[in-house]
Amino acid sequence: MPASEEICRLSATELIAGIEAGSFSPAESIEAWAGAMESDDLNAFLWKGVEGGAEQGSGHLSGLPVAIKDIFCTSGIPTTAGSRILEGYKPPYSATAVERLTEAGAGLLGKTNMDEFAMGSSNENSAYGGVSNPWDRTRVPGGSSGGSAAAVAGGLAPCALGTDTGGSIRQPAALCGIVGLKPTYGAISRFGMIAFASSLDQCGPLTRTVADAALLLEVMQGQDQRDSTSVGLEAPIELPSSTDLDGVRFGVPAELVGGDVGIEVGVREVFEQTLSRIEELGGEVAEVTLPHAAHGISAYYVLAPAEASSNLARYDGVRYGLRVEADDLVSMYERTRSEGFGPEVKRRIMLGTYALSSGYYDAYYAQAQKVRTRIAEDFTAAFQGVDFVVTPTSPTVAFPLGARTQDPLSMYLSDFCTVPMSLAGIPAISIPAGLAAPPEGGPELPVGFQIAAPAFGEQDLLEAAHALEMSIGFQRLDQREGEGA
Ligand code: GLN
C-alpha cells in the first residue's frame, strides 16, 4: 500500500486506476484525503467532514473524494453559500450533481469556502473569511469557487465541484494553476445548487487534469426532471486522448485580447507562447471578431444582479438560516436581511432591483438582454470559421489579498474574458499554460488559457485541451512540492 502522501499526489483518474489495480483500497484513499483536508491552513473548507466513498465496489468512482463548493445543498450537512444568512442551515436534500457523484461511488470531502452567494472574484466576499492562494499565501485564489480551487491546488482534495455564473470556475482555476471546466448551460442539473443568476449558473469540475474534468462531467451531466432547463449532453463523455491538433482551428478575438484591454504583460506572453504551441501541434490560429463581447461585463452586471435580486428575496428569516427577531414581521425581515447579507450581496440586490423597476426596465434589463443576444450571435458567427475561441482566462495573475476590495469595478473586470461565454451559454475550459511574474514583482504565478467551444461541444473541447495540456507539461504546485522544489 502506498503511503498517504503518494495517494494524495494522484489525479482522480490515477486514483481510480490505482484502486482498480488493487494498489490500495477506497477506504485507504478516503482516509488519506481526509487527513489532507484536515491539514487545511488556507481556510479553503467551511465544513470538514467526509461522507461515503470508502466502500469497495459501490460504483466506478468508489474511493474518489470530491470537495463540494458550499453552494451545493448536501442533505443534513451545513450549506451556507458563504453567507451569514444561511448559517446553521442543513438542507433536507442533496443537489443532483452531488447525488450523481455519490451514486457513482464517490465520497464527499468537506464543503469549500466561496464568495457569498458566488458573487465575487477573490473569495474575499465570504462571510467566513478569505482563502489563501497556495502558490502565495498573501494572494487571492480567485473566486467565487476560491475554496475549491485552493483545495485542489494546495493538495487538500483531488478534485472539487464549483459553479460558474460569469467565470467562477475558470478564473480561480487559472489563478491556482489547475483545470476548471464550465459546461454548456443545461449540461448539468442546477437542482439543489443555491441560485445566484439562474439563466447563467452552471456547475462544473475543478481538477488536476483535463481527463479528470471529463470523468466528473460524464458522471454529473444529464437531463434531470427537477431542473427544467437541464438537457444533458448528446453523447456520453469519454476520457480525452488526443495528442495533436492537426487541422484544428483556434480563433483569437481582438475585442478580448487586444492591446487596450488591460491584460498583464506576463499573461500576454504565456498566451502568445500557447498560440505558438498550438501551431506546433498542427493547429491553426486565426483572428476572429466578437464585436459585442467587450460589452459583456456591462450586460452581465445588469442581468446577474437582476436575477439575484429576485432569487435572494426568499431569505427573509422565515424559512432558512438566520432570523433576527424584531417587534413586527416587516422589521424582522429588515433586520434579518441587514445583518445576514454582506456588502457585495446588498450592492447586487440594489443594482438588480433598480434595473428591474418600472421606468428603468427597458433602459437596463431589456437592453442588456439584447446585448446578450448579440454576444451569443457573435460566437455563432465566429464558430463558422473556427472550432474554438481562445483567450487568457484572467487578464491578471493572482492579485494580493485586499488589492481590489475597495474597488468593485476592478474586481468585476477579472471576468472580462470569461463573462461573454457565460452570456452565450457555451462551454469553456481553463487549463494552466505557464507562469508569469506579477506586475509588482515577486515569484511567478500560474496563468490560465481559456478555450471555448460551440454549445454541447464538450468532447471536442476536452480533446483539444488534453492535447495542449500534454504538450505544455505544466508542473502543478503539488508536483513541485512533491519534488521538494
Ligand atoms: N465574479 C463574477 C461575479 O461576481 C462571477 C461570479 C460567478 O461566476 N459566480 O458575479
Tab-separated table of C-alpha atoms and ligand atoms in Angstrom:
chain	number	residue	atom	x	y	z
A	1	MET	CA	0.000	0.000	0.000
A	2	PRO	CA	1.438	3.396	-0.937
A	3	ALA	CA	1.800	5.957	1.833
A	4	SER	CA	-0.915	8.547	2.035
A	5	GLU	CA	1.383	11.240	0.576
A	6	GLU	CA	1.644	9.111	-2.527
A	7	ILE	CA	-2.115	8.656	-2.766
A	8	CYS	CA	-2.511	12.416	-2.424
A	9	ARG	CA	-0.223	13.024	-5.386
A	10	LEU	CA	-2.531	11.194	-7.805
A	11	SER	CA	-5.076	12.710	-10.139
A	12	ALA	CA	-8.654	11.433	-9.909
A	13	THR	CA	-8.229	9.112	-12.896
A	14	GLU	CA	-4.946	7.788	-11.490
A	15	LEU	CA	-6.579	7.258	-8.117
A	16	ILE	CA	-9.346	5.184	-9.661
A	17	ALA	CA	-6.830	3.214	-11.700
A	18	GLY	CA	-4.861	2.541	-8.507
A	19	ILE	CA	-7.954	1.222	-6.796
A	20	GLU	CA	-8.917	-0.898	-9.794
A	21	ALA	CA	-5.403	-2.347	-9.870
A	22	GLY	CA	-5.693	-3.214	-6.197
A	23	SER	CA	-2.763	-0.981	-5.173
A	24	PHE	CA	-4.878	0.474	-2.390
A	25	SER	CA	-8.479	0.357	-1.250
A	26	PRO	CA	-11.209	3.009	-1.447
A	27	ALA	CA	-11.065	3.287	2.341
A	28	GLU	CA	-7.311	3.954	2.238
A	29	SER	CA	-7.822	6.639	-0.371
A	30	ILE	CA	-10.617	8.337	1.573
A	31	GLU	CA	-8.575	8.210	4.759
A	32	ALA	CA	-5.532	9.723	3.067
A	33	TRP	CA	-7.558	12.607	1.659
A	34	ALA	CA	-9.447	13.173	4.886
A	35	GLY	CA	-6.053	13.705	6.502
A	36	ALA	CA	-5.055	16.133	3.754
A	37	MET	CA	-8.276	18.116	4.228
A	38	GLU	CA	-7.691	18.290	7.972
A	39	SER	CA	-4.343	19.982	7.346
A	40	ASP	CA	-6.091	22.921	5.627
A	41	ASP	CA	-4.358	26.154	6.575
A	42	LEU	CA	-5.746	28.095	3.601
A	43	ASN	CA	-9.297	28.480	5.014
A	44	ALA	CA	-10.393	26.518	1.956
A	45	PHE	CA	-13.007	24.491	3.861
A	46	LEU	CA	-16.080	25.751	5.710
A	47	TRP	CA	-17.108	22.276	6.825
A	48	LYS	CA	-14.618	19.458	7.224
A	49	GLY	CA	-16.166	16.059	7.164
A	50	VAL	CA	-16.196	13.007	4.946
A	51	GLU	CA	-19.228	11.074	3.802
A	52	GLY	CA	-19.219	7.886	1.786
A	53	GLY	CA	-16.764	6.787	-0.844
A	54	ALA	CA	-14.922	4.231	1.282
A	55	GLU	CA	-16.935	1.227	0.222
A	56	GLN	CA	-15.378	-1.163	-2.276
A	57	GLY	CA	-17.306	-1.651	-5.494
A	58	SER	CA	-20.086	0.851	-4.806
A	59	GLY	CA	-19.582	2.367	-8.250
A	60	HIS	CA	-16.756	3.257	-10.626
A	61	LEU	CA	-15.836	6.359	-8.575
A	62	SER	CA	-15.553	4.336	-5.379
A	63	GLY	CA	-12.636	5.729	-3.339
A	64	LEU	CA	-12.662	9.144	-5.018
A	65	PRO	CA	-13.415	12.003	-2.630
A	66	VAL	CA	-14.788	15.228	-4.116
A	67	ALA	CA	-14.673	18.575	-2.301
A	68	ILE	CA	-18.001	20.365	-2.715
A	69	LYS	CA	-18.454	24.137	-3.005
A	70	ASP	CA	-20.703	25.245	-0.197
A	71	ILE	CA	-23.342	26.394	-2.683
A	72	PHE	CA	-24.477	22.801	-3.294
A	73	CYS	CA	-27.163	21.516	-0.972
A	74	THR	CA	-25.937	18.437	0.877
A	75	SER	CA	-28.507	16.520	2.854
A	76	GLY	CA	-28.048	17.022	6.594
A	77	ILE	CA	-24.719	18.810	6.109
A	78	PRO	CA	-24.368	22.569	6.704
A	79	THR	CA	-24.709	24.588	3.496
A	80	THR	CA	-24.113	28.333	3.778
A	81	ALA	CA	-23.297	29.636	0.291
A	82	GLY	CA	-20.648	31.656	2.133
A	83	SER	CA	-23.369	33.757	3.791
A	84	ARG	CA	-24.314	34.524	7.388
A	85	ILE	CA	-27.936	34.375	6.342
A	86	LEU	CA	-27.658	30.609	5.847
A	87	GLU	CA	-25.601	29.953	8.960
A	88	GLY	CA	-26.808	26.719	10.543
A	89	TYR	CA	-28.904	25.701	7.523
A	90	LYS	CA	-28.905	21.961	6.862
A	91	PRO	CA	-30.743	21.140	3.660
A	92	PRO	CA	-33.122	18.170	3.705
A	93	TYR	CA	-31.892	17.019	0.285
A	94	SER	CA	-28.780	16.974	-1.912
A	95	ALA	CA	-28.112	18.668	-5.236
A	96	THR	CA	-28.475	16.399	-8.261
A	97	ALA	CA	-24.802	16.892	-9.195
A	98	VAL	CA	-23.713	15.727	-5.748
A	99	GLU	CA	-26.191	12.842	-5.790
A	100	ARG	CA	-24.897	11.608	-9.155
A	101	LEU	CA	-21.340	11.590	-7.833
A	102	THR	CA	-22.230	9.702	-4.676
A	103	GLU	CA	-24.385	7.259	-6.634
A	104	ALA	CA	-21.279	6.516	-8.712
A	105	GLY	CA	-19.437	5.657	-5.507
A	106	ALA	CA	-17.619	8.963	-4.900
A	107	GLY	CA	-17.246	10.392	-1.401
A	108	LEU	CA	-17.985	13.886	-0.221
A	109	LEU	CA	-14.866	15.652	1.096
A	110	GLY	CA	-15.886	18.753	3.007
A	111	LYS	CA	-17.658	21.899	1.869
A	112	THR	CA	-15.478	24.604	0.389
A	113	ASN	CA	-15.294	28.321	1.054
A	114	MET	CA	-16.673	30.739	-1.528
A	115	ASP	CA	-17.707	34.323	-2.126
A	116	GLU	CA	-21.103	34.953	-0.582
A	117	PHE	CA	-23.781	33.618	-2.956
A	118	ALA	CA	-20.982	33.208	-5.554
A	119	MET	CA	-20.697	36.969	-6.008
A	120	GLY	CA	-17.043	37.826	-6.353
A	121	SER	CA	-13.721	37.025	-7.982
A	122	SER	CA	-11.386	36.724	-4.992
A	123	ASN	CA	-13.257	34.762	-2.299
A	124	GLU	CA	-12.951	37.886	-0.124
A	125	ASN	CA	-16.735	38.310	-0.080
A	126	SER	CA	-17.131	35.162	2.022
A	127	ALA	CA	-18.756	35.823	5.402
A	128	TYR	CA	-16.348	33.221	6.784
A	129	GLY	CA	-13.057	34.864	5.816
A	130	GLY	CA	-10.864	34.884	2.736
A	131	VAL	CA	-8.903	31.972	1.301
A	132	SER	CA	-5.163	31.997	0.617
A	133	ASN	CA	-3.747	31.060	-2.737
A	134	PRO	CA	-1.425	28.097	-2.058
A	135	TRP	CA	1.139	29.477	-4.534
A	136	ASP	CA	1.485	32.666	-2.476
A	137	ARG	CA	-0.495	32.948	0.720
A	138	THR	CA	-0.618	36.741	0.529
A	139	ARG	CA	-2.675	36.481	-2.657
A	140	VAL	CA	-6.256	35.599	-3.545
A	141	PRO	CA	-7.166	32.193	-5.028
A	142	GLY	CA	-9.750	33.849	-7.296
A	143	GLY	CA	-13.479	33.404	-6.896
A	144	SER	CA	-16.129	32.696	-6.385
A	145	SER	CA	-15.096	28.979	-6.205
A	146	GLY	CA	-11.921	30.040	-4.364
A	147	GLY	CA	-12.035	27.339	-1.694
A	148	SER	CA	-12.478	24.589	-4.293
A	149	ALA	CA	-9.575	25.872	-6.401
A	150	ALA	CA	-7.251	26.380	-3.416
A	151	ALA	CA	-8.110	22.929	-2.048
A	152	VAL	CA	-7.227	21.176	-5.316
A	153	ALA	CA	-4.126	23.291	-5.990
A	154	GLY	CA	-2.967	23.014	-2.386
A	155	GLY	CA	-3.212	19.212	-2.353
A	156	LEU	CA	-6.153	19.106	0.083
A	157	ALA	CA	-8.539	17.424	-2.390
A	158	PRO	CA	-8.033	15.528	-5.650
A	159	CYS	CA	-10.911	17.356	-7.321
A	160	ALA	CA	-13.771	19.671	-6.459
A	161	LEU	CA	-17.110	20.996	-7.601
A	162	GLY	CA	-17.627	24.634	-8.395
A	163	THR	CA	-20.200	26.832	-10.025
A	164	ASP	CA	-19.661	29.386	-12.738
A	165	THR	CA	-22.066	32.233	-13.464
A	166	GLY	CA	-19.580	34.610	-15.077
A	167	GLY	CA	-16.231	32.936	-14.515
A	168	SER	CA	-16.277	31.425	-11.026
A	169	ILE	CA	-14.834	28.046	-12.031
A	170	ARG	CA	-12.439	29.183	-14.753
A	171	GLN	CA	-10.903	32.256	-13.071
A	172	PRO	CA	-9.988	30.589	-9.738
A	173	ALA	CA	-8.710	27.525	-11.647
A	174	ALA	CA	-6.475	29.873	-13.650
A	175	LEU	CA	-5.206	31.738	-10.580
A	176	CYS	CA	-4.423	28.467	-8.789
A	177	GLY	CA	-2.825	26.607	-11.712
A	178	ILE	CA	-5.423	23.847	-12.141
A	179	VAL	CA	-8.106	22.847	-14.678
A	180	GLY	CA	-11.619	24.332	-14.499
A	181	LEU	CA	-14.483	23.445	-16.828
A	182	LYS	CA	-17.729	25.357	-17.254
A	183	PRO	CA	-20.006	23.098	-19.294
A	184	THR	CA	-22.735	24.237	-21.671
A	185	TYR	CA	-25.672	25.818	-19.856
A	186	GLY	CA	-28.080	22.943	-19.253
A	187	ALA	CA	-25.495	20.142	-19.395
A	188	ILE	CA	-25.686	19.518	-15.647
A	189	SER	CA	-28.773	19.960	-13.496
A	190	ARG	CA	-28.927	23.051	-11.297
A	191	PHE	CA	-31.285	21.321	-8.862
A	192	GLY	CA	-30.029	21.885	-5.334
A	193	MET	CA	-27.474	24.482	-6.385
A	194	ILE	CA	-28.301	27.654	-4.476
A	195	ALA	CA	-29.382	30.112	-7.151
A	196	PHE	CA	-27.472	33.286	-7.941
A	197	ALA	CA	-28.448	34.115	-11.554
A	198	SER	CA	-30.444	31.165	-12.828
A	199	SER	CA	-30.057	31.834	-16.554
A	200	LEU	CA	-26.253	31.757	-16.177
A	201	ASP	CA	-25.436	29.445	-13.244
A	202	GLN	CA	-23.692	26.241	-14.229
A	203	CYS	CA	-21.979	23.518	-12.216
A	204	GLY	CA	-18.607	22.124	-13.205
A	205	PRO	CA	-15.412	20.407	-12.025
A	206	LEU	CA	-12.102	21.873	-10.784
A	207	THR	CA	-9.433	19.233	-11.271
A	208	ARG	CA	-5.756	18.431	-11.585
A	209	THR	CA	-6.080	17.257	-15.189
A	210	VAL	CA	-8.311	17.576	-18.236
A	211	ALA	CA	-9.079	13.842	-18.078
A	212	ASP	CA	-10.346	14.314	-14.521
A	213	ALA	CA	-12.672	17.074	-15.714
A	214	ALA	CA	-14.048	14.675	-18.343
A	215	LEU	CA	-14.503	11.941	-15.734
A	216	LEU	CA	-16.590	14.138	-13.434
A	217	LEU	CA	-18.523	15.793	-16.247
A	218	GLU	CA	-19.680	12.430	-17.547
A	219	VAL	CA	-20.996	11.399	-14.155
A	220	MET	CA	-22.816	14.672	-13.477
A	221	GLN	CA	-24.218	15.576	-16.881
A	222	GLY	CA	-27.677	14.592	-17.987
A	223	GLN	CA	-31.275	15.633	-18.048
A	224	ASP	CA	-32.999	15.955	-14.688
A	225	GLN	CA	-36.718	16.395	-14.332
A	226	ARG	CA	-36.170	18.576	-11.281
A	227	ASP	CA	-34.432	21.242	-13.422
A	228	SER	CA	-36.492	22.088	-16.472
A	229	THR	CA	-33.512	23.833	-18.116
A	230	SER	CA	-31.334	20.725	-17.926
A	231	VAL	CA	-30.893	18.814	-21.160
A	232	GLY	CA	-27.654	16.888	-20.680
A	233	LEU	CA	-25.149	16.210	-23.434
A	234	GLU	CA	-25.922	14.374	-26.660
A	235	ALA	CA	-23.412	11.566	-26.145
A	236	PRO	CA	-21.514	10.210	-23.172
A	237	ILE	CA	-18.193	11.956	-22.500
A	238	GLU	CA	-15.154	9.774	-22.995
A	239	LEU	CA	-11.751	10.300	-21.428
A	240	PRO	CA	-9.842	12.541	-23.864
A	241	SER	CA	-6.787	11.054	-25.555
A	242	SER	CA	-5.786	13.479	-28.350
A	243	THR	CA	-2.162	14.481	-28.521
A	244	ASP	CA	-2.158	16.632	-31.636
A	245	LEU	CA	-4.241	19.481	-33.024
A	246	ASP	CA	-3.984	18.636	-36.717
A	247	GLY	CA	-6.244	20.941	-38.691
A	248	VAL	CA	-7.994	22.286	-35.596
A	249	ARG	CA	-8.742	25.998	-35.934
A	250	PHE	CA	-8.447	28.392	-32.990
A	251	GLY	CA	-9.814	31.937	-33.136
A	252	VAL	CA	-8.349	34.834	-31.176
A	253	PRO	CA	-10.887	37.620	-30.622
A	254	ALA	CA	-9.249	41.064	-30.811
A	255	GLU	CA	-12.049	42.519	-28.665
A	256	LEU	CA	-10.991	40.402	-25.671
A	257	VAL	CA	-7.223	40.187	-26.133
A	258	GLY	CA	-6.398	43.460	-27.929
A	259	GLY	CA	-3.689	45.793	-26.694
A	260	ASP	CA	-6.093	48.086	-24.842
A	261	VAL	CA	-7.962	45.721	-22.535
A	262	GLY	CA	-5.584	45.615	-19.593
A	263	ILE	CA	-4.017	42.169	-19.963
A	264	GLU	CA	-0.803	41.943	-17.932
A	265	VAL	CA	2.421	41.669	-19.934
A	266	GLY	CA	3.339	38.309	-18.374
A	267	VAL	CA	-0.114	36.872	-19.021
A	268	ARG	CA	0.047	38.018	-22.629
A	269	GLU	CA	3.429	36.351	-23.083
A	270	VAL	CA	2.158	32.994	-21.845
A	271	PHE	CA	-0.941	33.377	-24.040
A	272	GLU	CA	1.208	34.008	-27.116
A	273	GLN	CA	3.534	31.108	-26.329
A	274	THR	CA	0.455	28.893	-26.122
A	275	LEU	CA	-0.714	30.078	-29.537
A	276	SER	CA	2.706	29.119	-30.959
A	277	ARG	CA	2.408	25.743	-29.293
A	278	ILE	CA	-0.991	25.223	-30.940
A	279	GLU	CA	0.671	25.771	-34.308
A	280	GLU	CA	3.491	23.375	-33.437
A	281	LEU	CA	0.831	20.745	-32.682
A	282	GLY	CA	-0.653	21.206	-36.148
A	283	GLY	CA	-3.408	23.632	-35.222
A	284	GLU	CA	-4.231	26.882	-36.982
A	285	VAL	CA	-4.543	30.226	-35.259
A	286	ALA	CA	-6.689	32.940	-36.834
A	287	GLU	CA	-8.181	36.227	-35.761
A	288	VAL	CA	-11.910	36.278	-35.160
A	289	THR	CA	-14.219	39.089	-34.293
A	290	LEU	CA	-16.744	39.148	-31.451
A	291	PRO	CA	-17.964	42.712	-31.985
A	292	HIS	CA	-20.115	42.889	-28.835
A	293	ALA	CA	-18.027	40.800	-26.440
A	294	ALA	CA	-16.383	43.786	-24.760
A	295	HIS	CA	-19.866	44.836	-23.595
A	296	GLY	CA	-20.223	41.529	-21.775
A	297	ILE	CA	-19.320	42.895	-18.339
A	298	SER	CA	-21.809	45.775	-18.677
A	299	ALA	CA	-24.635	43.466	-19.698
A	300	TYR	CA	-23.710	40.872	-17.063
A	301	TYR	CA	-23.779	43.439	-14.247
A	302	VAL	CA	-27.361	44.287	-15.152
A	303	LEU	CA	-28.628	40.757	-15.793
A	304	ALA	CA	-26.897	38.836	-12.992
A	305	PRO	CA	-27.887	41.315	-10.239
A	306	ALA	CA	-31.437	41.478	-11.639
A	307	GLU	CA	-31.799	37.709	-11.337
A	308	ALA	CA	-30.036	37.725	-7.963
A	309	SER	CA	-32.373	40.359	-6.536
A	310	SER	CA	-35.261	38.063	-7.358
A	311	ASN	CA	-33.592	34.796	-6.261
A	312	LEU	CA	-32.425	36.238	-2.937
A	313	ALA	CA	-35.893	37.509	-1.976
A	314	ARG	CA	-36.509	34.124	-0.338
A	315	TYR	CA	-34.048	34.816	2.504
A	316	ASP	CA	-36.445	36.536	4.832
A	317	GLY	CA	-35.728	34.897	8.176
A	318	VAL	CA	-38.810	32.698	7.978
A	319	ARG	CA	-37.701	29.528	6.246
A	320	TYR	CA	-33.945	29.127	6.415
A	321	GLY	CA	-30.912	30.029	8.461
A	322	LEU	CA	-30.596	33.284	10.331
A	323	ARG	CA	-33.534	35.115	11.909
A	324	VAL	CA	-33.070	38.392	13.773
A	325	GLU	CA	-36.166	38.884	15.929
A	326	ALA	CA	-37.972	42.215	15.973
A	327	ASP	CA	-41.303	43.666	17.171
A	328	ASP	CA	-43.159	43.128	13.921
A	329	LEU	CA	-42.831	40.990	10.823
A	330	VAL	CA	-41.513	43.673	8.454
A	331	SER	CA	-38.860	44.770	10.952
A	332	MET	CA	-37.850	41.125	11.356
A	333	TYR	CA	-37.368	40.834	7.582
A	334	GLU	CA	-35.375	44.055	7.519
A	335	ARG	CA	-33.119	43.208	10.409
A	336	THR	CA	-32.523	39.651	9.198
A	337	ARG	CA	-31.537	40.830	5.737
A	338	SER	CA	-29.463	43.768	7.030
A	339	GLU	CA	-27.447	41.542	9.309
A	340	GLY	CA	-27.480	38.404	7.185
A	341	PHE	CA	-26.185	39.740	3.864
A	342	GLY	CA	-22.709	41.190	3.294
A	343	PRO	CA	-21.974	44.426	1.414
A	344	GLU	CA	-21.443	42.940	-2.061
A	345	VAL	CA	-24.691	40.986	-1.913
A	346	LYS	CA	-26.538	44.125	-0.827
A	347	ARG	CA	-24.944	46.057	-3.684
A	348	ARG	CA	-26.135	43.411	-6.178
A	349	ILE	CA	-29.668	43.361	-4.734
A	350	MET	CA	-29.875	47.144	-5.043
A	351	LEU	CA	-28.452	47.163	-8.574
A	352	GLY	CA	-30.818	44.419	-9.645
A	353	THR	CA	-33.895	45.895	-8.013
A	354	TYR	CA	-33.141	49.220	-9.691
A	355	ALA	CA	-32.610	47.630	-13.107
A	356	LEU	CA	-35.933	45.798	-12.862
A	357	SER	CA	-38.001	48.700	-11.556
A	358	SER	CA	-40.698	50.212	-13.689
A	359	GLY	CA	-39.383	53.019	-15.860
A	360	TYR	CA	-35.863	51.560	-15.887
A	361	TYR	CA	-36.627	48.034	-17.045
A	362	ASP	CA	-36.424	48.848	-20.755
A	363	ALA	CA	-33.379	51.069	-20.388
A	364	TYR	CA	-31.363	48.498	-18.448
A	365	TYR	CA	-32.732	44.971	-18.291
A	366	ALA	CA	-34.260	44.788	-21.772
A	367	GLN	CA	-31.200	46.492	-23.266
A	368	ALA	CA	-28.824	44.102	-21.526
A	369	GLN	CA	-30.838	41.136	-22.853
A	370	LYS	CA	-30.353	42.467	-26.371
A	371	VAL	CA	-26.604	42.754	-25.820
A	372	ARG	CA	-26.616	39.189	-24.535
A	373	THR	CA	-28.309	38.011	-27.735
A	374	ARG	CA	-25.763	39.907	-29.849
A	375	ILE	CA	-22.865	38.286	-27.971
A	376	ALA	CA	-24.362	34.822	-28.496
A	377	GLU	CA	-24.736	35.629	-32.213
A	378	ASP	CA	-21.124	36.832	-32.345
A	379	PHE	CA	-19.951	33.421	-31.117
A	380	THR	CA	-22.215	31.586	-33.564
A	381	ALA	CA	-20.732	33.626	-36.407
A	382	ALA	CA	-17.158	33.111	-35.168
A	383	PHE	CA	-17.685	29.342	-34.983
A	384	GLN	CA	-18.473	29.332	-38.708
A	385	GLY	CA	-14.764	29.883	-39.290
A	386	VAL	CA	-13.020	28.300	-36.298
A	387	ASP	CA	-13.509	25.333	-33.988
A	388	PHE	CA	-12.616	27.179	-30.777
A	389	VAL	CA	-12.238	30.682	-29.421
A	390	VAL	CA	-9.258	31.239	-27.104
A	391	THR	CA	-8.275	33.952	-24.639
A	392	PRO	CA	-6.286	34.276	-21.447
A	393	THR	CA	-8.700	33.143	-18.709
A	394	SER	CA	-7.931	36.098	-16.465
A	395	PRO	CA	-6.308	39.371	-17.518
A	396	THR	CA	-4.027	39.128	-14.469
A	397	VAL	CA	-2.285	36.594	-12.280
A	398	ALA	CA	-3.466	36.198	-8.667
A	399	PHE	CA	-3.565	39.639	-7.040
A	400	PRO	CA	-2.729	40.461	-3.411
A	401	LEU	CA	-5.410	39.958	-0.776
A	402	GLY	CA	-7.159	43.284	-0.236
A	403	ALA	CA	-5.959	44.821	-3.517
A	404	ARG	CA	-9.407	45.140	-5.094
A	405	THR	CA	-11.850	45.013	-2.204
A	406	GLN	CA	-12.413	48.783	-2.244
A	407	ASP	CA	-12.868	48.923	-5.993
A	408	PRO	CA	-15.794	46.793	-7.236
A	409	LEU	CA	-15.212	47.754	-10.867
A	410	SER	CA	-11.640	46.447	-10.911
A	411	MET	CA	-12.917	43.266	-9.235
A	412	TYR	CA	-15.665	42.916	-11.878
A	413	LEU	CA	-13.085	43.246	-14.663
A	414	SER	CA	-11.429	39.998	-13.519
A	415	ASP	CA	-14.139	38.283	-15.556
A	416	PHE	CA	-13.687	40.327	-18.733
A	417	CYS	CA	-12.640	37.260	-20.753
A	418	THR	CA	-14.979	34.706	-19.133
A	419	VAL	CA	-18.332	36.530	-18.951
A	420	PRO	CA	-19.019	36.532	-22.730
A	421	MET	CA	-19.059	32.698	-22.826
A	422	SER	CA	-21.422	32.637	-19.841
A	423	LEU	CA	-23.809	35.034	-21.549
A	424	ALA	CA	-23.678	32.851	-24.678
A	425	GLY	CA	-24.229	29.661	-22.636
A	426	ILE	CA	-21.303	27.896	-24.303
A	427	PRO	CA	-18.730	25.580	-22.702
A	428	ALA	CA	-15.263	26.829	-21.813
A	429	ILE	CA	-12.279	25.355	-20.034
A	430	SER	CA	-9.267	26.917	-18.359
A	431	ILE	CA	-6.016	24.957	-18.353
A	432	PRO	CA	-2.747	26.033	-16.736
A	433	ALA	CA	-0.467	27.298	-19.500
A	434	GLY	CA	2.594	28.618	-17.717
A	435	LEU	CA	3.850	31.029	-15.080
A	436	ALA	CA	4.297	34.786	-15.058
A	437	ALA	CA	5.591	37.257	-12.517
A	438	PRO	CA	3.007	39.714	-11.176
A	439	PRO	CA	3.480	43.326	-12.346
A	440	GLU	CA	4.618	44.459	-8.896
A	441	GLY	CA	7.356	41.793	-8.914
A	442	GLY	CA	7.713	38.629	-6.858
A	443	PRO	CA	7.609	34.902	-7.517
A	444	GLU	CA	5.945	33.649	-10.664
A	445	LEU	CA	2.285	32.635	-10.560
A	446	PRO	CA	0.056	30.448	-12.770
A	447	VAL	CA	-1.564	31.727	-15.962
A	448	GLY	CA	-4.688	30.088	-17.381
A	449	PHE	CA	-5.518	29.577	-21.047
A	450	GLN	CA	-9.235	29.579	-21.871
A	451	ILE	CA	-10.713	27.545	-24.728
A	452	ALA	CA	-14.386	27.993	-25.606
A	453	ALA	CA	-16.417	25.731	-27.898
A	454	PRO	CA	-19.869	25.777	-29.505
A	455	ALA	CA	-22.743	24.651	-27.265
A	456	PHE	CA	-22.545	20.921	-26.456
A	457	GLY	CA	-19.049	20.706	-27.960
A	458	GLU	CA	-17.572	19.373	-24.690
A	459	GLN	CA	-15.944	16.258	-26.140
A	460	ASP	CA	-14.047	18.209	-28.799
A	461	LEU	CA	-13.197	20.867	-26.215
A	462	LEU	CA	-11.752	18.274	-23.844
A	463	GLU	CA	-9.757	16.635	-26.658
A	464	ALA	CA	-8.172	19.942	-27.676
A	465	ALA	CA	-7.478	20.882	-24.054
A	466	HIS	CA	-5.916	17.474	-23.446
A	467	ALA	CA	-3.591	17.735	-26.455
A	468	LEU	CA	-2.462	21.146	-25.301
A	469	GLU	CA	-2.113	20.026	-21.691
A	470	MET	CA	0.133	17.110	-22.722
A	471	SER	CA	2.340	19.399	-24.775
A	472	ILE	CA	2.570	22.160	-22.124
A	473	GLY	CA	3.515	19.725	-19.364
A	474	PHE	CA	2.657	22.295	-16.689
A	475	GLN	CA	4.048	21.357	-13.316
A	476	ARG	CA	1.335	21.750	-10.704
A	477	LEU	CA	2.118	23.025	-7.235
A	478	ASP	CA	1.618	19.567	-5.698
A	479	GLN	CA	4.093	18.145	-8.224
A	480	ARG	CA	6.659	20.840	-7.428
A	481	GLU	CA	6.232	20.322	-3.704
A	482	GLY	CA	6.419	16.579	-4.212
A	483	GLU	CA	9.909	17.121	-5.545
A	484	GLY	CA	10.827	19.368	-2.669
A	485	ALA	CA	11.043	22.368	-5.007
B	1	GLN	N1	-17.143	37.332	-10.491
B	1	GLN	C1	-18.434	37.307	-11.095
B	1	GLN	C2	-19.452	37.899	-10.148
B	1	GLN	O1	-19.071	38.362	-9.138
B	1	GLN	C3	-18.806	35.904	-11.495
B	1	GLN	C4	-19.172	35.098	-10.326
B	1	GLN	C5	-19.616	33.703	-10.697
B	1	GLN	O2	-19.328	33.205	-11.772
B	1	GLN	N2	-20.370	33.123	-9.800
B	1	GLN	O3	-20.607	37.889	-10.391
